[in-house]
Coordinates of C-alpha atoms in Angstrom, one line a residue:
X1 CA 82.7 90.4 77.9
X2 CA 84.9 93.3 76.9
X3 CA 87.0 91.4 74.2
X4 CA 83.8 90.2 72.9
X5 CA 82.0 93.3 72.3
X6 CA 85.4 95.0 71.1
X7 CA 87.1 91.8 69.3
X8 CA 85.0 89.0 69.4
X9 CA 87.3 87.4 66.5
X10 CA 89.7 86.8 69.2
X11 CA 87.2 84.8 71.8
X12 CA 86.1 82.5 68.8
X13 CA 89.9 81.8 67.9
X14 CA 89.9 81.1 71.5
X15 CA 87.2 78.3 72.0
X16 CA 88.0 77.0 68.8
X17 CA 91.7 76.4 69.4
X18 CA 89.9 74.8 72.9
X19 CA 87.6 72.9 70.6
X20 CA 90.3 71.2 67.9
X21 CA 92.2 70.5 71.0
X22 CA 89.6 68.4 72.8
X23 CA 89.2 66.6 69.4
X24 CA 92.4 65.9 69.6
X25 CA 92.6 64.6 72.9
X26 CA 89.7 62.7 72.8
X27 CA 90.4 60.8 70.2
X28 CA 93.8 60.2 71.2
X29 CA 93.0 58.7 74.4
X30 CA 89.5 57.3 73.6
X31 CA 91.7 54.2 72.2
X32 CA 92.6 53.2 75.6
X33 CA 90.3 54.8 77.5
X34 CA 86.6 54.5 76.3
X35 CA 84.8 56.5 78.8
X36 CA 87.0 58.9 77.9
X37 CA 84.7 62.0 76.1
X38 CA 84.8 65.5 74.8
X39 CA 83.7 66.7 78.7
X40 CA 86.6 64.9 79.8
X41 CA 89.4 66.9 77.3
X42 CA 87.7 69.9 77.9
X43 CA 88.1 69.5 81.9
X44 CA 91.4 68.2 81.2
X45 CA 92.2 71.7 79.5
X46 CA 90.4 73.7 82.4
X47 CA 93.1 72.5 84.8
X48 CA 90.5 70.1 86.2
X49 CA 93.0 67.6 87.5
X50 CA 95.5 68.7 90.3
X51 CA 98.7 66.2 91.0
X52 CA 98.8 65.8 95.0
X53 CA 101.5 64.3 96.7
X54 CA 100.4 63.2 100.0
X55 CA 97.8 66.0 101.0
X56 CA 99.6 68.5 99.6
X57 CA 99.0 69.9 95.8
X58 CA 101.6 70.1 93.6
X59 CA 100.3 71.4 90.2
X60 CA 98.2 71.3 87.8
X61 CA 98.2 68.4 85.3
X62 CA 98.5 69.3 81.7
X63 CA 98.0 66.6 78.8
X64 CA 101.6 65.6 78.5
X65 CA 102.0 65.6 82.2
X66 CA 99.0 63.1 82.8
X67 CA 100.0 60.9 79.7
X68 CA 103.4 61.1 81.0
X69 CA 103.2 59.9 84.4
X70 CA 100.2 57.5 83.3
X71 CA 102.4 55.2 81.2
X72 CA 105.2 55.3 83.8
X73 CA 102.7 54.3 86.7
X74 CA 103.5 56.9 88.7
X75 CA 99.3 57.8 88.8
X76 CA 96.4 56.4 88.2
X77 CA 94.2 57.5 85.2
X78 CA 91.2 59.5 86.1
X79 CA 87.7 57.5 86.7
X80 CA 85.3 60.1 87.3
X81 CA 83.0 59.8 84.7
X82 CA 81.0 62.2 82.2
X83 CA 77.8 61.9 84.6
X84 CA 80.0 63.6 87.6
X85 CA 81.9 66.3 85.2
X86 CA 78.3 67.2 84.3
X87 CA 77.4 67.4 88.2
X88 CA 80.3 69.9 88.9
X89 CA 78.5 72.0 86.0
X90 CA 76.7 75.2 86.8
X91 CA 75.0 74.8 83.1
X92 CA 72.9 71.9 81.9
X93 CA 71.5 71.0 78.6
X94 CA 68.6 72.8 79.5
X95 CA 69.5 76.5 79.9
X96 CA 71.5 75.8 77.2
X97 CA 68.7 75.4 74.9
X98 CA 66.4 77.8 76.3
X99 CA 69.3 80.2 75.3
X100 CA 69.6 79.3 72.0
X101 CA 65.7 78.8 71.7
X102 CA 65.3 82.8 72.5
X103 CA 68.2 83.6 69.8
X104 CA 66.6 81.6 67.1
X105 CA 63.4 83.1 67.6
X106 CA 65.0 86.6 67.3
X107 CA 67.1 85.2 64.4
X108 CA 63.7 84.3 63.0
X109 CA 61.9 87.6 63.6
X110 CA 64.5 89.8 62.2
X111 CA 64.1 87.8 58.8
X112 CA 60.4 87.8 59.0
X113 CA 60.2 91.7 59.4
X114 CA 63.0 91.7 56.8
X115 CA 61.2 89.5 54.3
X116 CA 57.6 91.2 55.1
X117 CA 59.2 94.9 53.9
X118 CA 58.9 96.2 58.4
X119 CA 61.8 98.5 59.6
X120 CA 65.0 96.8 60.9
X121 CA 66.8 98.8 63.6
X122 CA 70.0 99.1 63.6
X123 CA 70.5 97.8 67.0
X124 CA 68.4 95.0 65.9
X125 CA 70.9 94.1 63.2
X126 CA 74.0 94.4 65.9
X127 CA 72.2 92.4 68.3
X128 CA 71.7 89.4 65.5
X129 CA 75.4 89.9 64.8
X130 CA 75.8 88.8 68.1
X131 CA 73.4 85.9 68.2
X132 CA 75.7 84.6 65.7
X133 CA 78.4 84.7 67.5
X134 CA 76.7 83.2 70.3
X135 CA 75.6 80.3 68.4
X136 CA 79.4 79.9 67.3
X137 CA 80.6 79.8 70.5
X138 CA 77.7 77.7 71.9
X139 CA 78.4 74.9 69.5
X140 CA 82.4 75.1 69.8
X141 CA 81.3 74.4 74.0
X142 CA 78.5 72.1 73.7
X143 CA 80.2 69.7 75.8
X144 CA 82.7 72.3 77.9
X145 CA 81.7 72.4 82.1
X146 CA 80.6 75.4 83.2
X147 CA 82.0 78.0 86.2
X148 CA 83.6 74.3 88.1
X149 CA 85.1 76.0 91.1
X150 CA 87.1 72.7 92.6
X151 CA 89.7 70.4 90.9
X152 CA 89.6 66.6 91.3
X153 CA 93.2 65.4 93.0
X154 CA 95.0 62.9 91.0
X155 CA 97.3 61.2 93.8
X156 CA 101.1 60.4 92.9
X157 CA 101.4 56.4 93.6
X158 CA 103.4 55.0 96.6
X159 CA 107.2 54.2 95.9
X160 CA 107.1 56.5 92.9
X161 CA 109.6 58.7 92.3
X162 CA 108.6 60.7 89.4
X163 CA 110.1 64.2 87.9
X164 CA 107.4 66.1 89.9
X165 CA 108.4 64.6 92.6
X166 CA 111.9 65.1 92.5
X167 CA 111.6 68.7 91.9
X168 CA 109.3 69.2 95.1
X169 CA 111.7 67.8 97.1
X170 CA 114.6 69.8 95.5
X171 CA 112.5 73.1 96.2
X172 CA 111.4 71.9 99.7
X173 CA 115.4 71.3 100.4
X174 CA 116.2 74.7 99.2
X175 CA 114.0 76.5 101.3
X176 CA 115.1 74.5 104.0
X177 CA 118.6 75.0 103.2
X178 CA 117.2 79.1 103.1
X179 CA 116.0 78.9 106.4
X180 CA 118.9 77.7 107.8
X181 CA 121.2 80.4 106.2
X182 CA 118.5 82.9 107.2
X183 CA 118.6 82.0 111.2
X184 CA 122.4 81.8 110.8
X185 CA 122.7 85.1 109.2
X186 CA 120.4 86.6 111.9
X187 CA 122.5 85.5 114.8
X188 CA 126.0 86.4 113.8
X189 CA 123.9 90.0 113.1
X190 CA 122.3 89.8 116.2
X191 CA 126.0 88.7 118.1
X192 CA 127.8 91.7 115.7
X193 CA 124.7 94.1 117.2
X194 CA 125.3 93.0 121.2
X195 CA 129.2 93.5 120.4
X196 CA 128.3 97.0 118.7
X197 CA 126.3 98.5 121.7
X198 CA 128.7 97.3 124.1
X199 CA 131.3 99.5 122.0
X200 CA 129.4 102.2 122.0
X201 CA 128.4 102.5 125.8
X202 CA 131.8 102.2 126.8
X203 CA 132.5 105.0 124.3
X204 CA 129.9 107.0 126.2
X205 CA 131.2 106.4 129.4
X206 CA 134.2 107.2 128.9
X207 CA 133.5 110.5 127.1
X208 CA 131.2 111.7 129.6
X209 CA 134.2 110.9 132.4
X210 CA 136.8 112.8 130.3
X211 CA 133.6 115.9 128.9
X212 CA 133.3 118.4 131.6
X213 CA 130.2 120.1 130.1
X214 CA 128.1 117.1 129.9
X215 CA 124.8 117.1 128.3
X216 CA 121.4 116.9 130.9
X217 CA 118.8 113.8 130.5
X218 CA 115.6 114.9 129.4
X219 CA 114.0 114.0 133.1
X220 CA 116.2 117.5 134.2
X221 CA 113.6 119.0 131.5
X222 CA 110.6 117.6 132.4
X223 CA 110.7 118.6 135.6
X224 CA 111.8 122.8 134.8
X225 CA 109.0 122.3 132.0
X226 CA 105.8 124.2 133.0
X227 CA 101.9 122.8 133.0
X228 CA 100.7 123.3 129.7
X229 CA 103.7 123.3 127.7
X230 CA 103.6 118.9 127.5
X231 CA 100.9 119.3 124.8
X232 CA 102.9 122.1 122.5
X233 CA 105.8 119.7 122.8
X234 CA 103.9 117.1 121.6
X235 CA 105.5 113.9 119.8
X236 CA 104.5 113.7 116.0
X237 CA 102.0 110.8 115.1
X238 CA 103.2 108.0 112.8
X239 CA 103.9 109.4 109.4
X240 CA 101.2 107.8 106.9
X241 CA 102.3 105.2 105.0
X242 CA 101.5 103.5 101.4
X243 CA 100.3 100.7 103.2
X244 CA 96.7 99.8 103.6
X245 CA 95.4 100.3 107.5
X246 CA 93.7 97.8 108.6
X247 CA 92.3 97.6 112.1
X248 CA 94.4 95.3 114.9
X249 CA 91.3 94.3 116.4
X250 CA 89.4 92.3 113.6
X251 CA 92.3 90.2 112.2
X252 CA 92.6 89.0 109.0
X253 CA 90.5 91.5 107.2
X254 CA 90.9 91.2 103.8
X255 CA 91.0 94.9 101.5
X256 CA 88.3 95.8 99.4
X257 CA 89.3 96.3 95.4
X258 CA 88.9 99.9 96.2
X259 CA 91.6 100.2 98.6
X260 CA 93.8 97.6 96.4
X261 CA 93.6 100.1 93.7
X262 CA 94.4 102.9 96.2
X263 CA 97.8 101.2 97.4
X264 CA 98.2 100.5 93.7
X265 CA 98.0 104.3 92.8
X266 CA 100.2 105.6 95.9
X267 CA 102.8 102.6 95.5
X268 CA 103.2 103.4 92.0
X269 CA 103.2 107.2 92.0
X270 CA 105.7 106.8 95.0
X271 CA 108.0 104.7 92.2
X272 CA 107.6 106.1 88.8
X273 CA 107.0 109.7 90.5
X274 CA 103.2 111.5 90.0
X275 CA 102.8 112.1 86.6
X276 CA 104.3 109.1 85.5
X277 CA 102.6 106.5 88.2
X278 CA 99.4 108.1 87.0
X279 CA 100.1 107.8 83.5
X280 CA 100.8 103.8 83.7
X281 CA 98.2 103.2 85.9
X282 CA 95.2 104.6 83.7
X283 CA 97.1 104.1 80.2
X284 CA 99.7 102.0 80.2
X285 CA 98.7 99.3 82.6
X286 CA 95.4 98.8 81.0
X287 CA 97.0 98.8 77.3
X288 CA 99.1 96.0 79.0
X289 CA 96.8 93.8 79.9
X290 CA 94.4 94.4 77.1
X291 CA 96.8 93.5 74.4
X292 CA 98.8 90.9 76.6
X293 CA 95.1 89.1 76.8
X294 CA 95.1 88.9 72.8
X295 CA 98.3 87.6 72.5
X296 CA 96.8 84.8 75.0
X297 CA 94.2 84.0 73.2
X298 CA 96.1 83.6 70.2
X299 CA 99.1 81.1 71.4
X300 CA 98.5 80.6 75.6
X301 CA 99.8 76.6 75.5
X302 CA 101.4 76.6 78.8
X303 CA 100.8 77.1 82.3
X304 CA 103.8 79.9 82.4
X305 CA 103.9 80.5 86.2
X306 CA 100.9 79.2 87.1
X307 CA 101.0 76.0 89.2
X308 CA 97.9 75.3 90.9
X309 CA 95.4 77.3 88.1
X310 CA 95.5 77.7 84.2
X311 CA 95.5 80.7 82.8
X312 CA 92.6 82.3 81.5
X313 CA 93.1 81.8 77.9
X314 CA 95.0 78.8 78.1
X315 CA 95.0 76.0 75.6
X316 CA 97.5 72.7 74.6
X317 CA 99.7 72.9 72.2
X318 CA 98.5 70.4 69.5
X319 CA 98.5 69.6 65.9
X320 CA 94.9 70.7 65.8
X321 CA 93.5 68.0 63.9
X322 CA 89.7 66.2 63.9
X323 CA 89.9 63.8 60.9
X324 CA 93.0 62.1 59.9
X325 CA 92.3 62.6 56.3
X326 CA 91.1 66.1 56.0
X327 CA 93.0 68.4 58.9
X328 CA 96.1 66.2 59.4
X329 CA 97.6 68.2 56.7
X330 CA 96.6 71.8 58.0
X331 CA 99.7 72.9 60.1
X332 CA 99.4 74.3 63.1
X333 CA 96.9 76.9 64.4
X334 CA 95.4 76.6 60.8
X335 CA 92.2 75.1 61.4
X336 CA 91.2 77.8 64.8
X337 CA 92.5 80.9 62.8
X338 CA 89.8 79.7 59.5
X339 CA 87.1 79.5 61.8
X340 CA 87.9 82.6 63.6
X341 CA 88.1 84.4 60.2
X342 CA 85.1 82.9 58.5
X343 CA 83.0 83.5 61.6
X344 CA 84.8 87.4 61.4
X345 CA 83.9 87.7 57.8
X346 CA 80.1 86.8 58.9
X347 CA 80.2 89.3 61.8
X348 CA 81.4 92.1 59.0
X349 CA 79.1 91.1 56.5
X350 CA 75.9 91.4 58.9
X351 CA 76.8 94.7 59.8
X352 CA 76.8 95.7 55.9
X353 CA 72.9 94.8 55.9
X354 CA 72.0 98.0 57.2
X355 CA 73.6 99.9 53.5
X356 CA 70.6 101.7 53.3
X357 CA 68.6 101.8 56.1
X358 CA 67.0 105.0 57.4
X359 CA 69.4 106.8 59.2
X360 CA 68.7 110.3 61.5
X361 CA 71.1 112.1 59.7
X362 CA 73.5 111.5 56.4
X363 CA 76.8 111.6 58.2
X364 CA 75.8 108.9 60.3
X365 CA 75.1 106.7 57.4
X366 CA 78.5 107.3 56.2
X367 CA 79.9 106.7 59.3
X368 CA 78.6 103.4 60.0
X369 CA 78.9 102.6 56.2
X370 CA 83.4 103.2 56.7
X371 CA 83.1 101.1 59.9
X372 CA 81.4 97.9 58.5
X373 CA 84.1 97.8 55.8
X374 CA 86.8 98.3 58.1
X375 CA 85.0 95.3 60.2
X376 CA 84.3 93.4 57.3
X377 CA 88.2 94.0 55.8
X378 CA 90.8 93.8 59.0
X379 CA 90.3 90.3 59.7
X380 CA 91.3 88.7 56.0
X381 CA 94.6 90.1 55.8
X382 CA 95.1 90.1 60.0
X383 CA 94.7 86.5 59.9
X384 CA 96.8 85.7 56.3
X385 CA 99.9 87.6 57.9
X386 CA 99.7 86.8 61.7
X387 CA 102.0 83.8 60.9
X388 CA 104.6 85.4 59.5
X389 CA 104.6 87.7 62.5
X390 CA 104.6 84.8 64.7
X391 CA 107.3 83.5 62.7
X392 CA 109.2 87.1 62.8
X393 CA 109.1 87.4 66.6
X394 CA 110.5 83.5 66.9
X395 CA 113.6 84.1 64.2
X396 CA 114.5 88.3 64.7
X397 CA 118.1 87.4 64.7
X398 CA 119.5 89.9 62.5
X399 CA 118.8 94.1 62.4
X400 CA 116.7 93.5 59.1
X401 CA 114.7 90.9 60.8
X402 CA 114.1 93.5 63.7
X403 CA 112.9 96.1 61.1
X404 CA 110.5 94.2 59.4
X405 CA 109.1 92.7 62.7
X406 CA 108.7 96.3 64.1
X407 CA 107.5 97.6 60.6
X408 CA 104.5 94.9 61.0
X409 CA 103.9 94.8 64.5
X410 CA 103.2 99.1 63.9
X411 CA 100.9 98.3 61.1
X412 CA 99.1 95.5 62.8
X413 CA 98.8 97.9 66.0
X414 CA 97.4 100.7 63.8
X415 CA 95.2 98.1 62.4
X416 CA 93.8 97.0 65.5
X417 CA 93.6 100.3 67.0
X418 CA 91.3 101.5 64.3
X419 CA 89.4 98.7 64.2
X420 CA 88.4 98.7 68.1
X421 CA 87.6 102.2 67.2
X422 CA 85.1 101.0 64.6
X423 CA 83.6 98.6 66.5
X424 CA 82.6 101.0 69.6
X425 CA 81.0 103.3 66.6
X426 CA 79.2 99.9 65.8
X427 CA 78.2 99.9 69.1
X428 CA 77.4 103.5 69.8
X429 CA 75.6 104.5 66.6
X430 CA 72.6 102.0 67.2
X431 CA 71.3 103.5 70.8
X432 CA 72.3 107.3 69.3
X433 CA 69.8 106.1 66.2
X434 CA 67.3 105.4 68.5
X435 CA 66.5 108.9 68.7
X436 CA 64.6 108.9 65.1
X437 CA 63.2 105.8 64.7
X438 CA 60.6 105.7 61.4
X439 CA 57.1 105.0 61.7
X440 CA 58.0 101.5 60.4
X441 CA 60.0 100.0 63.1
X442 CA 57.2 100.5 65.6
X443 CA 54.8 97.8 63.6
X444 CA 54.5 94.6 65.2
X445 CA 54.1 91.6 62.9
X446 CA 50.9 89.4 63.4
X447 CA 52.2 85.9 63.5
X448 CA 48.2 84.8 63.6
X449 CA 47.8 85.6 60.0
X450 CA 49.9 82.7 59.2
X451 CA 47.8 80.4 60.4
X452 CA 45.7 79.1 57.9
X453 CA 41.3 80.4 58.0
X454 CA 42.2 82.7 60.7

C-alpha cells in the first residue's frame, strides 16, 4: 500500500512483468497440457507448488524446476484444476466486479460534474487517478488467486534420483557429518576440562600445605556475621540482558512486534553504539528496505534464499512475449516497463486536470502545478535510461565504468527522491484544500433529470 500511494509506477511494472509471464507460461505449456490456464501460471509464479520428498518439503518449484523434472520423470505434472485454484481464492468474480462497478460509477460522476460545469475537488481528481490505477492492476490480475495461504505438494517419484534430490541428501550428510564433529569436539573439551580441574585442585592442595597464612571459607564468616547484616551483603540480581524475557511458566510464548523492535533497538545500539544503532534503525534500515523493494520489483526472477516461499515481488525470468508476431521481437523487460510508463504518463496527466481549479490560496496552486509536472516528467526518461543502468551495474569493470554508474545511480536517486516528495504533496494538498471548498463543489447532480418527461 505504501509503494502504491508513493510509486505506484513500480507495482504496475510489477503485475505486469507477473502478467507477460503467465502469458508466457501458458502458452508454452498449454501445447501439452490443455487444462493448463492463466490461474495455473499465475499460481505457478506464487510459489504454489512445493517439491516434497517423502513428507518432508524441499522447495519451492519454479518454472524451470517443474519443466525440468517433468520431462525427466522424476514428478508428476500438476492435476489440480482451475475449479480448485479458484477454491483456494479468497476473491471471486463477484467482489471483483462489485469493486470495479463502484470505480466506474465514480469514474462516471467525476465526468458528469465535469462535463455539467459542477466543482471537481482536488481530492476527487487524486482519487480517480487511483481508480485508474486500480483498473490497471485489476485487469493485469483478472485471473491471479487471491491471499492462498497453503501450497499444493508435488511428490518426487519413487527410484528417482534427481538434482534436488541429490543436494538434500548432500546437505542432510553434512549436518550429520557436523554433528558428529560437534559431539567429538565436546568430549575431548569436556576430557581437557576433567584433566584441567584435577590440575588445579592439586595445585590448591598443595599450596595450602606449603601457605602458612591460609585464607578462611566463607562459612568462618557467616557464622561472626551479625543478624541483619545478610540483607546489606546481598548478592546482585542477574544483570539485564538484550534478550527478550519471557516467562518459564507458559512456554513457547511467542514476542509481540513491539518487543521484537525493542530487542532490535537494544541489539543494535549495543553493536553500532547509541547514536549510530539509532540512526540505522529509524533511517538507514528503512531506506534499505524501501529501495531494496524497488529494485525487486523491477528484476526479482529468483527465489535468492528463499526455499519454501517466493519472495514478495518475485517474478520468472522470461522473454516476456504474448504474440509471436508482435512482442517476440521486444527484448527483455520491454513490454512490463511500456506498460508501466504509459499507465505513469496517465497517472501524471490526470493530476494536470486540476491547472486551474480553485485553490485556497495562490502558492498552493503553484505548488501542486510543479508537482504534476515533476509526476507527469520522471517516469519518461526513468524508464528510457533504467537499461543502461541495468546494463552499467552488470559490466562496471573498469574505473570509468564505475563513474558513470555512480554518476547515474546519484541522479536517478535525486530523481526519485524528489519525486516521492511530489507525490506526498499530491497527497497532502487535497485534504489541506478541503478547508475552502467553493460553493460549487457542494451541488449534487440530479441524475432524474436525465430521464426522459420527468
Amino acid at each position: 500500500m505504501g509503494y502504491l500511494l508513493l510509486i505506484p509506477e513500480f507495482i504496475i511494472l510489477w503485475a505486469a512483468r507477473q502478467y507477460f509471464d503467465a502469458c508466457y507460461l501458458t502458452e508454452k505449456y498449454e501445447k501439452n497440457h490443455p487444462d493448463w490456464t492463466r490461474a495455473h501460471s499465475f499460481f505457478l509464479i506464487m510459489g504454489g507448488f512445493t517439491l516434497h520428498k517423502g513428507k518432508k518439503p524441499v522447495q519451492v518449484l519454479e518454472a524451470k524446476d517443474l519443466e525440468e523434472l517433468s520431462e525427466a520423470g522424476k514428478i508428476q505434472w500438476p492435476t489440480i484444476t482451475k475449479e480448485e485454484i479458484a477454491d483456494r481464492s479468497k476473491g471471486d468474480y463477484l467482489s471483483k466486479t462489485i469493486v470495479l462497478f463502484q470505480t466506474t460509477w465514480f469514474v462516471v460522476q467525476c465526468i458528469a460534474r465535469g462535463a455539467y460545469g459542477l466543482t471537481v475537488t482536488e481530492l476527487e481528481v487524486v482519487t480517480l487517478a487511483f481508480a485508474s490505477l486500480t483498473g490497471v492492476i485489476y485487469f493485469l490480475w483478472l485471473d491471479k488467486p487471491l491471499d492462498v495461504h497453503c501450497s499444493i505438494p508435488i511428490h518426487l517419484l519413487d527410484g528417482s534420483l534427481g538434482k534436488i534430490e541429490e543436494v538434500v541428501d548432500s546437505e542432510e550428510e553434512e549436518d550429520s557429518e557436523e554433528e558428529e564433529d560437534s559431539e567429538e569436539k565436546e568430549d575431548s573439551e569436556e576430557e581437557v576440562s576433567e584433566e584441567e580441574e584435577v590440575s588445579e585442585e592439586e595445585e590448591v592442595s598443595e599450596e595450602e600445605e606449603t601457605d602458612p597464612q591460609i585464607i578462611p571459607s566463607p562459612n568462618i564468616y557467616e557464622e561472626l556475621r551479625p543478624e541483619g547484616v545478610e540483607n546489606m551483603i546481598a548478592s546482585p540480581g542477574p544483570l539485564p540482558t538484550t534478550s527478550i524475557q519471557v516467562d518459564a511458566s507458559t512456554p513457547n510464548l511467542v514476542p509481540t512486534r513491539l518487543q521484537q523492535f525493542r530487542a532490535f533497538i537494544r541489539n543494535t545500539c549495543k553493536k553500532k553504539g547509541t547514536l549510530s544503532g539509532l540512526r540505522y534503525v529509524f533511517i538507514s534500515f528503512p531506506l534499505k528496505r524501501f529501495w531494496g523493494g524497488l529494485q525487486d520489483m523491477w528484476g526479482c526472477h529468483n527465489l535468492g534464499d528463499k526455499i519454501l516461499r517466493v519472495p514478495t515481488f518475485y517474478s520468472p525470468d522470461s522473454p516476456h512475449c504474448v504474440h509471436p508476431d508482435v512482442l517476440r521481437l521486444l527484448p527483455c523487460k520491454s513490454a512490463p516497463v511500456g506498460v508501466a510508463t504509459c499507465v505513469a504518463i496517465v497517472f501524471g496527466v490526470i493530476h494536470c486536470i486540476p491547472w486551474s481549479f480553485h485553490f485556497a490560496t495562490l502558492e498552493e496552486r503553484w505548488v501542486w502545478r510543479i508537482s504534476a509536472i515533476f509526476v507527469l516528467g520522471v517516469p519518461l526518461p526513468w524508464a528510457l535510461h533504467l537499461p543502461y543502468l541495468h546494463t552499467l551495474s552488470e559490466n562496471n569493470n573498469s574505473i570509468w565504468m564505475d563513474l558513470c554508474f555512480c554518476f547515474m545511480a546519484l541522479i536517478f536517486f535525486t530523481m526519485d527522491f524528489l519525486y516521492i516528495i511530489a507525490r506526498m504533496i499530491l497527497l497532502v494538498l487535497p485534504f489541506v484544500a478541503l478547508r475552502a471548498l467553493p460553493p460549487g463543489a457542494y451541488v449534487q447532480l440530479n441524475w432524474i433529470s436525465f430521464l426522459p418527461h420527468i
